[in-house]
Amino acid sequence: MTANLNIVPFVSVDHMMKLVLAIGVDQFLVDLADYIEEDFRRWELFDKTPRIASHSMDGVIELMPTSDGQLYGFKYVNGHPKNTREGLQTVTAFGVLADVGSGYPMLLSEMTILTALRTAATSAVAAKYLAPKDARCMAIIGNGAQSEFQAIAFKALLGVDRLRLYDIDAEASHRCAKNLAGFGFDIKICASAQEAVEGAEIITTVTADKRSATILTDNMVGWGVHINAVGGDCPGKTELHRDILLRSSIFVEYPPQTRIEGESQQLDADHPIIELWQVMTGKTAGRTNTRQITLFDSVGFAIEDFSALRYVRDQLQRTGLYGELDLLADPDEPRDLFGMLLRAEKAAVA
Amino acid sequence: MTANLNIVPFVSVDHMMKLVLAIGVDQFLVDLADYIEEDFRRWELFDKTPRIASHSMDGVIELMPTSDGQLYGFKYVNGHPKNTREGLQTVTAFGVLADVGSGYPMLLSEMTILTALRTAATSAVAAKYLAPKDARCMAIIGNGAQSEFQAIAFKALLGVDRLRLYDIDAEASHRCAKNLAGFGFDIKICASAQEAVEGAEIITTVTADKRSATILTDNMVGWGVHINAVGGDCPGKTELHRDILLRSSIFVEYPPQTRIEGESQQLDADHPIIELWQVMTGKTAGRTNTRQITLFDSVGFAIEDFSALRYVRDQLQRTGLYGELDLLADPDEPRDLFGMLLRAEKAAVA
């Protein structure tokens, strides 16, 4: 990227928006899904660890590192549901990609927008393997910051073009519908979760409350649907009634994390769950019949962020949509950090 | 710092050098030592975890998070001994301070220089409690990037003004001596580690080789000295012969980390080691007699980085030595991330 060892390319929020718009949201999601799928297919070679969380009364701050042996990536992300009441984002994030060989950072990027995109892309990749064939109608329960990204990802990857929206805040549903105007959806705003799931072949739940809620009860879920459960993603935060889980084939990213954070936290520790990467590589079956309820118990895993950072990194040279950060000390003589300081002093005096 | 929610203050390498020079290296170390001591005194209220390491053939990349319940901090740091052969730093680092209440980052800072400063400040704080009274002569074995910082910290905090330098690379000793000219030291460059320790009341070992080396053998260490062992800081990397440890009172930062990474990795898991914070708070005795060998088995802990980030944060407003990073998405309506993207498109077209 640059010959200056001290410089790290930086993708700001402004650059990220320009990058997404230059590529097109739908194409960005399709391309990103390819990177995610590629990394899921080589799942076994990654260093994997559950995210490192620092919990407080109001929320959580997490670090999510992983490495494929060549590249190292991590994301900083917070989750503070109360933030929206103060005009702040529930989730903000940034991430870094680094070279394993030298340990030098290669990219610093905003990841608030990028996380929204990778979460939607991952959901759509999972649905590609799990949803009923030719599904076109999706319910989206919870119409906050993630909802439009989910809709566009499912349209771009699966051809879903009918949406049934529900949110306890009707204004959120109207905003979602308005934002999606021009993207070619047939949209119905519903008065209840019950109404939203009627006729839907895919049910996406993506609410933000930090508690054990029951967005879906067992009677609301018909045989054969695919549930894309995105909102339950930390201990004590779930969206589905446990009975739904007991009727479903459950697919997850990284079991040690999902069993703590996902809908699966409601299950016994030995309840069978299937790793999504094994479905993608053909090691395990995904959907096997039309009456099966498939459930993607999504919590978000570090490898998806790694894929997203890789994808962004690969767009930089072509688009020029990045800045340069003077983040790393680069003395003329690597062992002479103090001398660099002395020379800076002389340069300032001169 | 700023009313713009999307902006995070950023201290670049250039700003950090200007900040250190504006305050003065010695004063910076004294002030930083105060912050470190303050945080060690409230050690118990911190969230503590051993650093999260990703090891590879050539080195390690680590994340070091901690929180005092009000602020959250983490450092990214690598350690790649082979880097110097390629003109790169062995260690580069950057860090972030965030608000626990909202999860929003408040500061992004270079930490290559800052880590060198906090490591030296921590060593000097430990020595204040452990070194022989009125010690003025220090041996420094290993005269690389950390050596001048150690020297200046020990002068500023303890009044050490006689240095005995040794490095397997004599050029490194000469560079160190040259860099320290004008700082008021009486410096002797020695031909061996044996010669360097003669007459020294404090012995600082700070070599970089990533292996179990024996920089000091037992016969070289006289009764009553303080050993400041800085270089042994990851599994398989030590500097002292085990027999020295068996004769010493060993003081450490965070035992679960030190027993894996420090000189103490050579000891049985139940060998007594003393937590430095307990000495500072008076819970445990430090040096109790003049014949005692005290050993600070330093590996570097997240709380020291947290203190350093706090200190830097507190200098920003007064000095103005920072930039502004567009790191966080800040939609008008926090739940409307997608709408922000749409409005960016409209703004670009208009």
PDB file of C-alpha atoms in Angstrom, chain A residues 36 39-40 43 46-52 63-67 75 111 115 118-119 122 233 252-258 261 275 277 296-308:
ATOM      1  CA  ILE A  36     -17.167 -14.966   4.267  1.00  0.00           C
ATOM      2  CA  ASP A  39     -13.220 -18.257   5.103  1.00  0.00           C
ATOM      3  CA  PHE A  40     -15.945 -20.570   6.474  1.00  0.00           C
ATOM      4  CA  TRP A  43     -12.615 -22.745   9.122  1.00  0.00           C
ATOM      5  CA  PHE A  46      -8.192 -20.359  11.931  1.00  0.00           C
ATOM      6  CA  ASP A  47      -7.121 -19.537  15.484  1.00  0.00           C
ATOM      7  CA  LYS A  48     -10.477 -19.347  17.226  1.00  0.00           C
ATOM      8  CA  THR A  49     -11.462 -17.995  20.629  1.00  0.00           C
ATOM      9  CA  PRO A  50     -14.764 -16.766  22.053  1.00  0.00           C
ATOM     10  CA  ARG A  51     -14.790 -12.985  22.090  1.00  0.00           C
ATOM     11  CA  ILE A  52     -13.201 -11.308  25.103  1.00  0.00           C
ATOM     12  CA  LEU A  63     -12.530  -7.715  21.394  1.00  0.00           C
ATOM     13  CA  MET A  64     -12.838 -10.335  18.667  1.00  0.00           C
ATOM     14  CA  PRO A  65      -9.471 -11.583  17.376  1.00  0.00           C
ATOM     15  CA  THR A  66      -8.692 -14.348  14.909  1.00  0.00           C
ATOM     16  CA  SER A  67      -5.938 -15.361  12.509  1.00  0.00           C
ATOM     17  CA  LYS A  75     -12.616  -6.043  15.999  1.00  0.00           C
ATOM     18  CA  MET A 111     -16.628  -1.278  11.402  1.00  0.00           C
ATOM     19  CA  THR A 115     -20.437  -4.979  10.926  1.00  0.00           C
ATOM     20  CA  ARG A 118     -21.107  -8.566   7.405  1.00  0.00           C
ATOM     21  CA  THR A 119     -23.905  -9.606   9.765  1.00  0.00           C
ATOM     22  CA  THR A 122     -23.459 -13.974   6.973  1.00  0.00           C
ATOM     23  CA  ASP A 233     -26.251 -12.321  20.924  1.00  0.00           C
ATOM     24  CA  VAL A 252     -24.276 -22.014  14.522  1.00  0.00           C
ATOM     25  CA  GLU A 253     -20.996 -20.248  13.898  1.00  0.00           C
ATOM     26  CA  TYR A 254     -18.689 -21.201  16.797  1.00  0.00           C
ATOM     27  CA  PRO A 255     -20.325 -23.439  19.406  1.00  0.00           C
ATOM     28  CA  PRO A 256     -18.296 -22.333  22.475  1.00  0.00           C
ATOM     29  CA  GLN A 257     -19.487 -18.769  21.852  1.00  0.00           C
ATOM     30  CA  THR A 258     -23.035 -19.544  20.705  1.00  0.00           C
ATOM     31  CA  GLU A 261     -24.502 -15.931  23.801  1.00  0.00           C
ATOM     32  CA  GLU A 275     -21.504 -25.941  12.786  1.00  0.00           C
ATOM     33  CA  TRP A 277     -18.920 -24.399   8.127  1.00  0.00           C
ATOM     34  CA  PHE A 296     -29.447 -20.066  12.196  1.00  0.00           C
ATOM     35  CA  ASP A 297     -28.562 -19.046  15.755  1.00  0.00           C
ATOM     36  CA  SER A 298     -26.359 -16.119  14.749  1.00  0.00           C
ATOM     37  CA  VAL A 299     -24.227 -14.299  17.293  1.00  0.00           C
ATOM     38  CA  GLY A 300     -21.460 -12.980  15.030  1.00  0.00           C
ATOM     39  CA  PHE A 301     -18.009 -14.475  15.044  1.00  0.00           C
ATOM     40  CA  ALA A 302     -14.523 -13.030  14.612  1.00  0.00           C
ATOM     41  CA  ILE A 303     -13.899 -14.839  11.324  1.00  0.00           C
ATOM     42  CA  GLU A 304     -16.747 -12.877   9.671  1.00  0.00           C
ATOM     43  CA  ASP A 305     -15.060  -9.625  10.683  1.00  0.00           C
ATOM     44  CA  PHE A 306     -11.769 -10.981   9.418  1.00  0.00           C
ATOM     45  CA  SER A 307     -13.421 -11.711   6.049  1.00  0.00           C
ATOM     46  CA  ALA A 308     -14.900  -8.213   5.997  1.00  0.00           C
TER      47      ALA A 308
END
